Amino acid sequence: KLIGARSYDDSVVTATAKLHTPRDTVGHGTHVASTAAGSTVASASYYGLASGTAKGGSPSSRIAMYTVCASNGCRGSAILAAFDDAIADGVDVLSLSLGAPSYIRIDLKSDPIAIGAFHAVDHGIIVVCSAGNDGPGSESVVNIAPWILTVAASTIDRDFQSNVVLGGNKVIKGEGINFSPLKNSPEYPLIYAKYAKKSGANEDEARNCNPDSMDNNLIKGKIVVCNNVGNQDYTARGKIVEVKGLGGIGIVLIDDQSSRVASTYGSFPATLINSNDSAEVLSYINSSSKPVATILPTVAVTEYKPAPAIAYFSARGPSYDTMNILKPDIAAPGVDILAAWIANDTSQTPQGKESILYNVISGTSMACPHVSGVAATVKSQNPTWSPSAIKSAIMTTATQTNNMKAPITTDSGSIATPYDYGAGEVTTSGPLQPGLVYETSTTDYLNYLCYLGLDTDGIKAIAKTIPNDFACPKDSNNDYISNINYPSIAISKFSGTASKNISRTVTNVGGDGKTVYAVSVDAPSGIVVKVIPDQLTFTKNNEKLSYQVIFSSSTATSLKEDVFGSITWTNGKFKVRSPFVVSSKSGDEEE
């Protein structure tokens, strides 16, 4: 299974030494590798939770690991060296569960991931990257280069619930993973943290269970309700440490965002509830002379609905570099994912439990290898396909519907858009037979850099070498980015008075030779979308045909907000869907 492992200078750092070894000392690399290509293992679980047979996205694939990150980050030189080695080693898929923080807005010319990925793609290697965990704010997506397949994170149909039971046996839904030793009956004293305020302390500090704000005499032996809403200086885990240190026997955190993602809390009874449910808890506390409760140990709820939903932390589009490329590209499971973990990790082992073998964690890091596994499967069945063909197959066969046969939402309940999930949620069988693919050429990528405003030297900083006959188009501007042959469409500066004309080329890979595809358009209100021609007649396999899309306004007024739609080609056997976004904003302005 593991056929190669490399490390780079200072890539693994501990408190006492620099370890020149590719061995995983954190767990993250083991988790994502097993998600991408782990072998099938029966009876996998997190101490009995989420039990079942586990396998990676491409269990027949082999794995080569490149350790580029340390406790102090991931050095660009290590990332570039790993790309070089991976290319030389002949890998087929590169899965990168890492990226810069969104606030850096790193320039492509100095982005080691974008530069390394360009070279990998140029050598026929598809590069899959996480979109980042700085959501849900706009323009937070990273790894935005069009030659990268950028992955957002979604939930799955399993939920880890640790419920709160109030006096009178009223049950409040809680989220979290703990092995609570408390009894199931509500017999433990319950207190709202602000009522345990230490003399002289700030009430807001106390209600948030911040350090040195609560009286231990009022906390000891009680379950404590704490706010965890807004930008707090202390994390949920920090509040748990504080309450536990004061003698508290459990904690209920009020948090609208984090309550949708289950974190692991070991043997200490800890759970998160949302603010709507918290109103009932606080009302009960305020109306009872001796409020009591208990926190139940976690149970894994399967067939949970609705799912998938886009996680709050998953970074959002549009791209900060240009609004004329849609990012992220795709969404995949990234919430509460069970996968392999490093052996003998005492830091992650709950008290009284044996050493952890599998762990449950969340992030776009976890979403990325799901797509990498799909990409590996597609590559194994279509070894001659280019990285862009594989990317197109994954994007155009995505779904936008959840397990309630309704549109996918964000985890806050709003309808998700392509800025949340790109083309939609990845499917596992669709990419194997996409029918048509959009192939994006090296010239497309070079033109993209020209349209961004880079000169020859700037382009060479990314591409190293460019064809002798290549020159930037004389009329290069950001608007033309919309016309590179990408599986999705994004246009900006849509004024409502002038139309926008976009072209695309598709390749027939359905295997049927002669076939006819007809187009259907899902256009938002106020936008007229005309596709020319409205049928594509293929006479042979691997034939390429082009079409144009003309966007115009039915109202002759500027858009008040970005709008979304899709163009779908079908021949009765295959459906090939491309999302689009239309914006009145400039393609190169910051919001």
PDB file of C-alpha atoms in Angstrom, residues 48-331:
ATOM      1  CA  GLY A  48     -17.629   1.852  18.871  1.00  0.00           C
ATOM      2  CA  LEU A  49     -19.045   4.998  17.253  1.00  0.00           C
ATOM      3  CA  ALA A  50     -19.548   5.075  13.472  1.00  0.00           C
ATOM      4  CA  SER A  51     -18.742   1.395  13.253  1.00  0.00           C
ATOM      5  CA  GLY A  52     -18.652  -0.399   9.934  1.00  0.00           C
ATOM      6  CA  THR A  53     -16.392  -1.229   7.007  1.00  0.00           C
ATOM      7  CA  ALA A  54     -14.062   1.611   6.079  1.00  0.00           C
ATOM      8  CA  LYS A  55     -12.225   2.076   2.795  1.00  0.00           C
ATOM      9  CA  GLY A  56     -10.558   4.867   0.892  1.00  0.00           C
ATOM     10  CA  GLY A  57     -11.878   6.495  -2.268  1.00  0.00           C
ATOM     11  CA  SER A  58      -9.554   4.339  -4.400  1.00  0.00           C
ATOM     12  CA  PRO A  59      -8.639   1.328  -2.242  1.00  0.00           C
ATOM     13  CA  SER A  60      -6.692  -0.337  -5.062  1.00  0.00           C
ATOM     14  CA  SER A  61      -4.332   2.653  -5.410  1.00  0.00           C
ATOM     15  CA  ARG A  62      -0.903   2.834  -3.837  1.00  0.00           C
ATOM     16  CA  ILE A  63       0.308   5.745  -1.745  1.00  0.00           C
ATOM     17  CA  ALA A  64       3.463   7.844  -1.774  1.00  0.00           C
ATOM     18  CA  MET A  65       3.723  10.341   1.097  1.00  0.00           C
ATOM     19  CA  TYR A  66       5.580  13.659   1.005  1.00  0.00           C
ATOM     20  CA  THR A  67       5.930  15.297   4.426  1.00  0.00           C
ATOM     21  CA  VAL A  68       6.182  19.063   3.861  1.00  0.00           C
ATOM     22  CA  CYS A  69       4.589  20.520   6.993  1.00  0.00           C
ATOM     23  CA  ALA A  70       5.860  21.088  10.525  1.00  0.00           C
ATOM     24  CA  SER A  71       4.403  22.524  13.705  1.00  0.00           C
ATOM     25  CA  ASN A  72       5.357  25.976  12.456  1.00  0.00           C
ATOM     26  CA  GLY A  73       3.768  25.600   9.045  1.00  0.00           C
ATOM     27  CA  CYS A  74       4.537  24.321   5.560  1.00  0.00           C
ATOM     28  CA  ARG A  75       7.593  25.879   3.917  1.00  0.00           C
ATOM     29  CA  GLY A  76       7.344  26.823   0.261  1.00  0.00           C
ATOM     30  CA  SER A  77      10.720  25.263  -0.501  1.00  0.00           C
ATOM     31  CA  ALA A  78       9.567  21.926   0.943  1.00  0.00           C
ATOM     32  CA  ILE A  79       6.317  22.079  -1.039  1.00  0.00           C
ATOM     33  CA  LEU A  80       8.142  22.793  -4.308  1.00  0.00           C
ATOM     34  CA  ALA A  81      10.722  20.066  -3.635  1.00  0.00           C
ATOM     35  CA  ALA A  82       7.905  17.598  -2.968  1.00  0.00           C
ATOM     36  CA  PHE A  83       6.197  18.543  -6.237  1.00  0.00           C
ATOM     37  CA  ASP A  84       9.476  17.951  -8.084  1.00  0.00           C
ATOM     38  CA  ASP A  85       9.942  14.580  -6.407  1.00  0.00           C
ATOM     39  CA  ALA A  86       6.345  13.509  -6.995  1.00  0.00           C
ATOM     40  CA  ILE A  87       6.629  14.377 -10.694  1.00  0.00           C
ATOM     41  CA  ALA A  88       9.897  12.458 -10.961  1.00  0.00           C
ATOM     42  CA  ASP A  89       8.420   9.526  -9.005  1.00  0.00           C
ATOM     43  CA  GLY A  90       5.622   9.247 -11.564  1.00  0.00           C
ATOM     44  CA  VAL A  91       2.550   9.725  -9.344  1.00  0.00           C
ATOM     45  CA  ASP A  92      -0.849   9.870 -11.053  1.00  0.00           C
ATOM     46  CA  VAL A  93      -2.758  12.052  -8.584  1.00  0.00           C
ATOM     47  CA  LEU A  94      -1.508  14.662  -6.130  1.00  0.00           C
ATOM     48  CA  SER A  95      -3.713  15.312  -3.090  1.00  0.00           C
ATOM     49  CA  LEU A  96      -2.848  18.435  -1.078  1.00  0.00           C
ATOM     50  CA  SER A  97      -4.764  18.958   2.146  1.00  0.00           C
ATOM     51  CA  LEU A  98      -3.052  22.250   2.855  1.00  0.00           C
ATOM     52  CA  GLY A  99      -3.146  25.900   1.822  1.00  0.00           C
ATOM     53  CA  ALA A 100      -2.377  29.447   2.889  1.00  0.00           C
ATOM     54  CA  PRO A 101      -4.756  31.385   5.178  1.00  0.00           C
ATOM     55  CA  SER A 102      -7.289  33.317   3.117  1.00  0.00           C
ATOM     56  CA  TYR A 103      -6.294  36.707   4.548  1.00  0.00           C
ATOM     57  CA  ILE A 104      -2.841  36.451   2.952  1.00  0.00           C
ATOM     58  CA  ARG A 105      -4.336  36.511  -0.563  1.00  0.00           C
ATOM     59  CA  ILE A 106      -1.125  35.048  -1.869  1.00  0.00           C
ATOM     60  CA  ASP A 107      -0.060  36.072  -5.366  1.00  0.00           C
ATOM     61  CA  LEU A 108       0.193  33.275  -7.926  1.00  0.00           C
ATOM     62  CA  LYS A 109       3.816  34.199  -8.705  1.00  0.00           C
ATOM     63  CA  SER A 110       4.807  33.459  -5.098  1.00  0.00           C
ATOM     64  CA  ASP A 111       2.366  30.640  -4.322  1.00  0.00           C
ATOM     65  CA  PRO A 112       4.353  27.373  -4.099  1.00  0.00           C
ATOM     66  CA  ILE A 113       1.203  25.270  -4.415  1.00  0.00           C
ATOM     67  CA  ALA A 114       0.052  27.055  -7.585  1.00  0.00           C
ATOM     68  CA  ILE A 115       3.542  26.926  -9.092  1.00  0.00           C
ATOM     69  CA  GLY A 116       4.149  23.283  -8.209  1.00  0.00           C
ATOM     70  CA  ALA A 117       0.671  22.319  -9.375  1.00  0.00           C
ATOM     71  CA  PHE A 118       1.219  23.990 -12.754  1.00  0.00           C
ATOM     72  CA  HIS A 119       4.290  21.827 -13.345  1.00  0.00           C
ATOM     73  CA  ALA A 120       2.486  18.681 -12.155  1.00  0.00           C
ATOM     74  CA  VAL A 121      -0.501  19.299 -14.436  1.00  0.00           C
ATOM     75  CA  ASP A 122       1.901  20.008 -17.311  1.00  0.00           C
ATOM     76  CA  HIS A 123       3.263  16.494 -16.675  1.00  0.00           C
ATOM     77  CA  GLY A 124      -0.223  14.938 -16.783  1.00  0.00           C
ATOM     78  CA  ILE A 125      -0.820  14.764 -13.000  1.00  0.00           C
ATOM     79  CA  ILE A 126      -4.143  16.008 -11.645  1.00  0.00           C
ATOM     80  CA  VAL A 127      -3.749  18.163  -8.519  1.00  0.00           C
ATOM     81  CA  VAL A 128      -6.555  18.220  -5.945  1.00  0.00           C
ATOM     82  CA  CYS A 129      -6.449  20.787  -3.127  1.00  0.00           C
ATOM     83  CA  SER A 130      -8.565  21.794  -0.150  1.00  0.00           C
ATOM     84  CA  ALA A 131     -10.485  25.072  -0.479  1.00  0.00           C
ATOM     85  CA  GLY A 132      -9.566  26.227   3.038  1.00  0.00           C
ATOM     86  CA  ASN A 133     -11.323  26.465   6.393  1.00  0.00           C
ATOM     87  CA  ASP A 134     -11.845  30.237   6.615  1.00  0.00           C
ATOM     88  CA  GLY A 135     -15.525  30.233   5.640  1.00  0.00           C
ATOM     89  CA  PRO A 136     -18.256  31.213   5.555  1.00  0.00           C
ATOM     90  CA  GLY A 137     -17.130  34.698   4.510  1.00  0.00           C
ATOM     91  CA  SER A 138     -17.080  35.721   0.859  1.00  0.00           C
ATOM     92  CA  GLU A 139     -13.770  35.482  -1.074  1.00  0.00           C
ATOM     93  CA  SER A 140     -12.251  33.154   1.513  1.00  0.00           C
ATOM     94  CA  VAL A 141     -11.443  30.297  -0.893  1.00  0.00           C
ATOM     95  CA  VAL A 142      -7.755  29.485  -1.463  1.00  0.00           C
ATOM     96  CA  ASN A 143      -5.890  27.298  -3.975  1.00  0.00           C
ATOM     97  CA  ILE A 144      -7.711  29.217  -6.691  1.00  0.00           C
ATOM     98  CA  ALA A 145      -5.540  28.539  -9.759  1.00  0.00           C
ATOM     99  CA  PRO A 146      -7.666  27.092 -12.601  1.00  0.00           C
ATOM    100  CA  TRP A 147      -5.265  24.154 -13.048  1.00  0.00           C
ATOM    101  CA  ILE A 148      -6.114  23.020  -9.480  1.00  0.00           C
ATOM    102  CA  LEU A 149      -9.263  21.075  -8.544  1.00  0.00           C
ATOM    103  CA  THR A 150     -10.437  22.977  -5.456  1.00  0.00           C
ATOM    104  CA  VAL A 151     -12.611  21.127  -2.926  1.00  0.00           C
ATOM    105  CA  ALA A 152     -15.157  22.508  -0.438  1.00  0.00           C
ATOM    106  CA  ALA A 153     -16.428  20.535   2.579  1.00  0.00           C
ATOM    107  CA  SER A 154     -19.892  19.111   3.172  1.00  0.00           C
ATOM    108  CA  THR A 155     -21.640  17.057   5.825  1.00  0.00           C
ATOM    109  CA  ILE A 156     -22.632  13.402   5.483  1.00  0.00           C
ATOM    110  CA  ASP A 157     -25.771  11.555   6.552  1.00  0.00           C
ATOM    111  CA  ARG A 158     -24.347  10.684   9.966  1.00  0.00           C
ATOM    112  CA  ASP A 159     -24.602  12.876  13.031  1.00  0.00           C
ATOM    113  CA  PHE A 160     -22.862  12.518  16.400  1.00  0.00           C
ATOM    114  CA  GLN A 161     -25.381  13.547  19.041  1.00  0.00           C
ATOM    115  CA  SER A 162     -24.787  14.044  22.738  1.00  0.00           C
ATOM    116  CA  ASN A 163     -28.106  15.245  24.063  1.00  0.00           C
ATOM    117  CA  VAL A 164     -28.898  17.238  27.177  1.00  0.00           C
ATOM    118  CA  VAL A 165     -31.737  16.008  29.382  1.00  0.00           C
ATOM    119  CA  LEU A 166     -33.322  18.643  31.639  1.00  0.00           C
ATOM    120  CA  GLY A 167     -35.406  18.084  34.743  1.00  0.00           C
ATOM    121  CA  GLY A 168     -38.772  16.740  33.646  1.00  0.00           C
ATOM    122  CA  ASN A 169     -36.922  14.655  31.025  1.00  0.00           C
ATOM    123  CA  LYS A 170     -37.018  17.335  28.361  1.00  0.00           C
ATOM    124  CA  VAL A 171     -34.393  16.381  25.735  1.00  0.00           C
ATOM    125  CA  ILE A 172     -32.337  19.063  23.991  1.00  0.00           C
ATOM    126  CA  LYS A 173     -30.348  17.988  20.910  1.00  0.00           C
ATOM    127  CA  GLY A 174     -26.607  18.379  21.413  1.00  0.00           C
ATOM    128  CA  GLU A 175     -23.623  17.845  19.109  1.00  0.00           C
ATOM    129  CA  GLY A 176     -20.293  16.406  20.156  1.00  0.00           C
ATOM    130  CA  ILE A 177     -18.348  13.226  20.767  1.00  0.00           C
ATOM    131  CA  ASN A 178     -17.873  12.294  24.414  1.00  0.00           C
ATOM    132  CA  PHE A 179     -18.010   9.215  26.586  1.00  0.00           C
ATOM    133  CA  SER A 180     -19.954  10.786  29.423  1.00  0.00           C
ATOM    134  CA  PRO A 181     -19.888   8.772  32.666  1.00  0.00           C
ATOM    135  CA  LEU A 182     -22.942  10.628  33.979  1.00  0.00           C
ATOM    136  CA  LYS A 183     -26.183   8.807  34.657  1.00  0.00           C
ATOM    137  CA  ASN A 184     -28.947   9.050  32.066  1.00  0.00           C
ATOM    138  CA  SER A 185     -31.360  10.594  34.561  1.00  0.00           C
ATOM    139  CA  PRO A 186     -31.261  14.410  35.012  1.00  0.00           C
ATOM    140  CA  GLU A 187     -30.016  14.628  38.580  1.00  0.00           C
ATOM    141  CA  TYR A 188     -26.940  16.871  38.365  1.00  0.00           C
ATOM    142  CA  PRO A 189     -27.100  20.557  39.374  1.00  0.00           C
ATOM    143  CA  LEU A 190     -27.214  22.897  36.375  1.00  0.00           C
ATOM    144  CA  ILE A 191     -26.015  26.509  36.304  1.00  0.00           C
ATOM    145  CA  TYR A 192     -25.681  29.254  33.702  1.00  0.00           C
ATOM    146  CA  ALA A 193     -22.094  30.501  33.874  1.00  0.00           C
ATOM    147  CA  LYS A 194     -23.040  34.162  34.276  1.00  0.00           C
ATOM    148  CA  TYR A 195     -24.706  33.272  37.607  1.00  0.00           C
ATOM    149  CA  ALA A 196     -21.346  31.908  38.774  1.00  0.00           C
ATOM    150  CA  LYS A 197     -19.562  35.201  38.141  1.00  0.00           C
ATOM    151  CA  LYS A 198     -16.629  35.796  40.437  1.00  0.00           C
ATOM    152  CA  SER A 199     -16.732  38.977  42.474  1.00  0.00           C
ATOM    153  CA  GLY A 200     -15.269  41.815  40.407  1.00  0.00           C
ATOM    154  CA  ALA A 201     -15.359  39.824  37.169  1.00  0.00           C
ATOM    155  CA  ASN A 202     -17.040  40.944  33.954  1.00  0.00           C
ATOM    156  CA  GLU A 203     -20.454  39.330  33.406  1.00  0.00           C
ATOM    157  CA  ASP A 204     -19.839  38.824  29.698  1.00  0.00           C
ATOM    158  CA  GLU A 205     -16.545  37.079  30.496  1.00  0.00           C
ATOM    159  CA  ALA A 206     -18.350  34.809  32.954  1.00  0.00           C
ATOM    160  CA  ARG A 207     -21.198  33.831  30.630  1.00  0.00           C
ATOM    161  CA  ASN A 208     -18.533  32.832  28.102  1.00  0.00           C
ATOM    162  CA  CYS A 209     -16.659  30.765  30.723  1.00  0.00           C
ATOM    163  CA  ASN A 210     -13.474  32.698  30.160  1.00  0.00           C
ATOM    164  CA  PRO A 211     -10.549  32.168  32.555  1.00  0.00           C
ATOM    165  CA  ASP A 212     -10.642  33.770  35.984  1.00  0.00           C
ATOM    166  CA  SER A 213     -14.260  34.884  35.596  1.00  0.00           C
ATOM    167  CA  MET A 214     -16.186  32.244  37.593  1.00  0.00           C
ATOM    168  CA  ASP A 215     -16.401  31.328  41.284  1.00  0.00           C
ATOM    169  CA  ASN A 216     -15.250  27.725  41.774  1.00  0.00           C
ATOM    170  CA  ASN A 217     -17.604  27.335  44.762  1.00  0.00           C
ATOM    171  CA  LEU A 218     -20.548  27.930  42.438  1.00  0.00           C
ATOM    172  CA  ILE A 219     -19.173  25.735  39.648  1.00  0.00           C
ATOM    173  CA  LYS A 220     -18.001  22.701  41.591  1.00  0.00           C
ATOM    174  CA  GLY A 221     -20.151  19.602  41.049  1.00  0.00           C
ATOM    175  CA  LYS A 222     -22.378  21.253  38.435  1.00  0.00           C
ATOM    176  CA  ILE A 223     -23.040  21.085  34.715  1.00  0.00           C
ATOM    177  CA  VAL A 224     -22.244  24.551  33.384  1.00  0.00           C
ATOM    178  CA  VAL A 225     -23.953  26.300  30.453  1.00  0.00           C
ATOM    179  CA  CYS A 226     -21.566  28.635  28.601  1.00  0.00           C
ATOM    180  CA  ASN A 227     -21.938  30.945  25.644  1.00  0.00           C
ATOM    181  CA  ASN A 228     -19.601  30.269  22.756  1.00  0.00           C
ATOM    182  CA  VAL A 229     -21.112  32.733  20.319  1.00  0.00           C
ATOM    183  CA  GLY A 230     -19.242  35.323  18.290  1.00  0.00           C
ATOM    184  CA  ASN A 231     -15.520  36.003  18.168  1.00  0.00           C
ATOM    185  CA  GLN A 232     -14.278  34.763  21.478  1.00  0.00           C
ATOM    186  CA  ASP A 233     -10.720  34.926  22.754  1.00  0.00           C
ATOM    187  CA  TYR A 234     -11.005  31.395  24.112  1.00  0.00           C
ATOM    188  CA  THR A 235     -11.856  28.224  22.244  1.00  0.00           C
ATOM    189  CA  ALA A 236     -14.433  25.668  23.255  1.00  0.00           C
ATOM    190  CA  ARG A 237     -11.652  23.417  24.488  1.00  0.00           C
ATOM    191  CA  GLY A 238     -10.252  26.261  26.576  1.00  0.00           C
ATOM    192  CA  LYS A 239     -13.640  26.720  28.226  1.00  0.00           C
ATOM    193  CA  ILE A 240     -13.867  23.015  28.930  1.00  0.00           C
ATOM    194  CA  VAL A 241     -10.459  23.147  30.628  1.00  0.00           C
ATOM    195  CA  GLU A 242     -11.584  26.120  32.708  1.00  0.00           C
ATOM    196  CA  VAL A 243     -14.864  24.531  33.833  1.00  0.00           C
ATOM    197  CA  LYS A 244     -13.196  21.211  34.564  1.00  0.00           C
ATOM    198  CA  GLY A 245     -10.466  22.958  36.527  1.00  0.00           C
ATOM    199  CA  LEU A 246     -13.061  24.637  38.736  1.00  0.00           C
ATOM    200  CA  GLY A 247     -14.669  21.294  39.549  1.00  0.00           C
ATOM    201  CA  GLY A 248     -17.464  21.349  36.993  1.00  0.00           C
ATOM    202  CA  ILE A 249     -18.701  17.929  35.945  1.00  0.00           C
ATOM    203  CA  GLY A 250     -19.962  18.824  32.464  1.00  0.00           C
ATOM    204  CA  ILE A 251     -20.385  21.679  30.027  1.00  0.00           C
ATOM    205  CA  VAL A 252     -23.074  22.753  27.574  1.00  0.00           C
ATOM    206  CA  LEU A 253     -21.790  25.249  25.009  1.00  0.00           C
ATOM    207  CA  ILE A 254     -24.170  27.538  23.107  1.00  0.00           C
ATOM    208  CA  ASP A 255     -22.774  27.916  19.589  1.00  0.00           C
ATOM    209  CA  ASP A 256     -24.731  28.281  16.350  1.00  0.00           C
ATOM    210  CA  GLN A 257     -21.828  27.464  14.050  1.00  0.00           C
ATOM    211  CA  SER A 258     -19.783  24.825  15.816  1.00  0.00           C
ATOM    212  CA  SER A 259     -22.896  22.964  16.968  1.00  0.00           C
ATOM    213  CA  ARG A 260     -23.177  21.643  13.422  1.00  0.00           C
ATOM    214  CA  VAL A 261     -19.803  19.890  13.625  1.00  0.00           C
ATOM    215  CA  ALA A 262     -19.015  17.259  16.270  1.00  0.00           C
ATOM    216  CA  SER A 263     -15.671  17.663  18.007  1.00  0.00           C
ATOM    217  CA  THR A 264     -14.165  15.003  20.243  1.00  0.00           C
ATOM    218  CA  TYR A 265     -14.074  15.738  23.985  1.00  0.00           C
ATOM    219  CA  GLY A 266     -12.936  12.417  25.427  1.00  0.00           C
ATOM    220  CA  SER A 267     -14.509  11.246  28.657  1.00  0.00           C
ATOM    221  CA  PHE A 268     -15.564  14.724  29.856  1.00  0.00           C
ATOM    222  CA  PRO A 269     -19.300  15.359  29.319  1.00  0.00           C
ATOM    223  CA  ALA A 270     -19.334  18.197  26.787  1.00  0.00           C
ATOM    224  CA  THR A 271     -21.824  19.061  24.076  1.00  0.00           C
ATOM    225  CA  LEU A 272     -22.869  21.999  21.903  1.00  0.00           C
ATOM    226  CA  ILE A 273     -26.404  23.293  21.382  1.00  0.00           C
ATOM    227  CA  ASN A 274     -27.719  26.057  19.148  1.00  0.00           C
ATOM    228  CA  SER A 275     -29.081  29.379  20.378  1.00  0.00           C
ATOM    229  CA  ASN A 276     -32.705  28.468  19.596  1.00  0.00           C
ATOM    230  CA  ASP A 277     -32.532  25.438  21.888  1.00  0.00           C
ATOM    231  CA  SER A 278     -30.542  27.374  24.449  1.00  0.00           C
ATOM    232  CA  ALA A 279     -33.549  29.649  25.042  1.00  0.00           C
ATOM    233  CA  GLU A 280     -35.425  26.667  26.466  1.00  0.00           C
ATOM    234  CA  VAL A 281     -32.453  25.640  28.618  1.00  0.00           C
ATOM    235  CA  LEU A 282     -31.997  29.134  30.044  1.00  0.00           C
ATOM    236  CA  SER A 283     -35.735  29.527  30.602  1.00  0.00           C
ATOM    237  CA  TYR A 284     -35.703  26.292  32.575  1.00  0.00           C
ATOM    238  CA  ILE A 285     -32.730  27.453  34.663  1.00  0.00           C
ATOM    239  CA  ASN A 286     -34.373  30.803  35.375  1.00  0.00           C
ATOM    240  CA  SER A 287     -37.707  29.281  36.337  1.00  0.00           C
ATOM    241  CA  SER A 288     -36.402  26.480  38.580  1.00  0.00           C
ATOM    242  CA  SER A 289     -35.198  26.801  42.143  1.00  0.00           C
ATOM    243  CA  LYS A 290     -32.969  23.754  41.719  1.00  0.00           C
ATOM    244  CA  PRO A 291     -32.372  23.145  37.998  1.00  0.00           C
ATOM    245  CA  VAL A 292     -30.907  19.758  37.129  1.00  0.00           C
ATOM    246  CA  ALA A 293     -29.748  18.022  33.952  1.00  0.00           C
ATOM    247  CA  THR A 294     -27.490  15.353  32.535  1.00  0.00           C
ATOM    248  CA  ILE A 295     -25.387  15.014  29.394  1.00  0.00           C
ATOM    249  CA  LEU A 296     -25.812  11.738  27.549  1.00  0.00           C
ATOM    250  CA  PRO A 297     -22.876   9.910  25.980  1.00  0.00           C
ATOM    251  CA  THR A 298     -22.663  10.261  22.213  1.00  0.00           C
ATOM    252  CA  VAL A 299     -24.671   8.140  19.811  1.00  0.00           C
ATOM    253  CA  ALA A 300     -24.096   8.038  16.048  1.00  0.00           C
ATOM    254  CA  VAL A 301     -27.315   8.813  14.186  1.00  0.00           C
ATOM    255  CA  THR A 302     -27.368   7.419  10.650  1.00  0.00           C
ATOM    256  CA  GLU A 303     -29.528   8.411   7.679  1.00  0.00           C
ATOM    257  CA  TYR A 304     -29.471  11.933   9.081  1.00  0.00           C
ATOM    258  CA  LYS A 305     -31.344  14.536   7.034  1.00  0.00           C
ATOM    259  CA  PRO A 306     -30.759  16.851   5.340  1.00  0.00           C
ATOM    260  CA  ALA A 307     -27.393  15.818   3.926  1.00  0.00           C
ATOM    261  CA  PRO A 308     -25.140  16.811   2.410  1.00  0.00           C
ATOM    262  CA  ALA A 309     -24.962  20.419   3.578  1.00  0.00           C
ATOM    263  CA  ILE A 310     -22.036  22.783   3.115  1.00  0.00           C
ATOM    264  CA  ALA A 311     -20.071  23.223   6.340  1.00  0.00           C
ATOM    265  CA  TYR A 312     -19.840  26.672   7.911  1.00  0.00           C
ATOM    266  CA  PHE A 313     -16.035  26.575   7.933  1.00  0.00           C
ATOM    267  CA  SER A 314     -15.729  25.658   4.248  1.00  0.00           C
ATOM    268  CA  ALA A 315     -14.172  28.584   2.359  1.00  0.00           C
ATOM    269  CA  ARG A 316     -16.417  30.439  -0.091  1.00  0.00           C
ATOM    270  CA  GLY A 317     -16.097  32.045  -3.485  1.00  0.00           C
ATOM    271  CA  PRO A 318     -15.758  34.119  -5.448  1.00  0.00           C
ATOM    272  CA  SER A 319     -12.021  33.957  -6.041  1.00  0.00           C
ATOM    273  CA  TYR A 320     -10.113  36.943  -4.696  1.00  0.00           C
ATOM    274  CA  ASP A 321      -7.952  36.907  -7.855  1.00  0.00           C
ATOM    275  CA  THR A 322     -10.708  37.151 -10.442  1.00  0.00           C
ATOM    276  CA  MET A 323     -14.470  36.774 -10.553  1.00  0.00           C
ATOM    277  CA  ASN A 324     -14.200  35.230 -14.025  1.00  0.00           C
ATOM    278  CA  ILE A 325     -13.244  31.773 -12.745  1.00  0.00           C
ATOM    279  CA  LEU A 326     -15.653  30.001 -10.393  1.00  0.00           C
ATOM    280  CA  LYS A 327     -14.080  28.626  -7.213  1.00  0.00           C
ATOM    281  CA  PRO A 328     -14.407  26.291  -5.360  1.00  0.00           C
ATOM    282  CA  ASP A 329     -14.876  23.626  -8.043  1.00  0.00           C
ATOM    283  CA  ILE A 330     -16.582  20.810  -6.149  1.00  0.00           C
ATOM    284  CA  ALA A 331     -17.732  19.774  -2.653  1.00  0.00           C
TER     285      ALA A 331
END
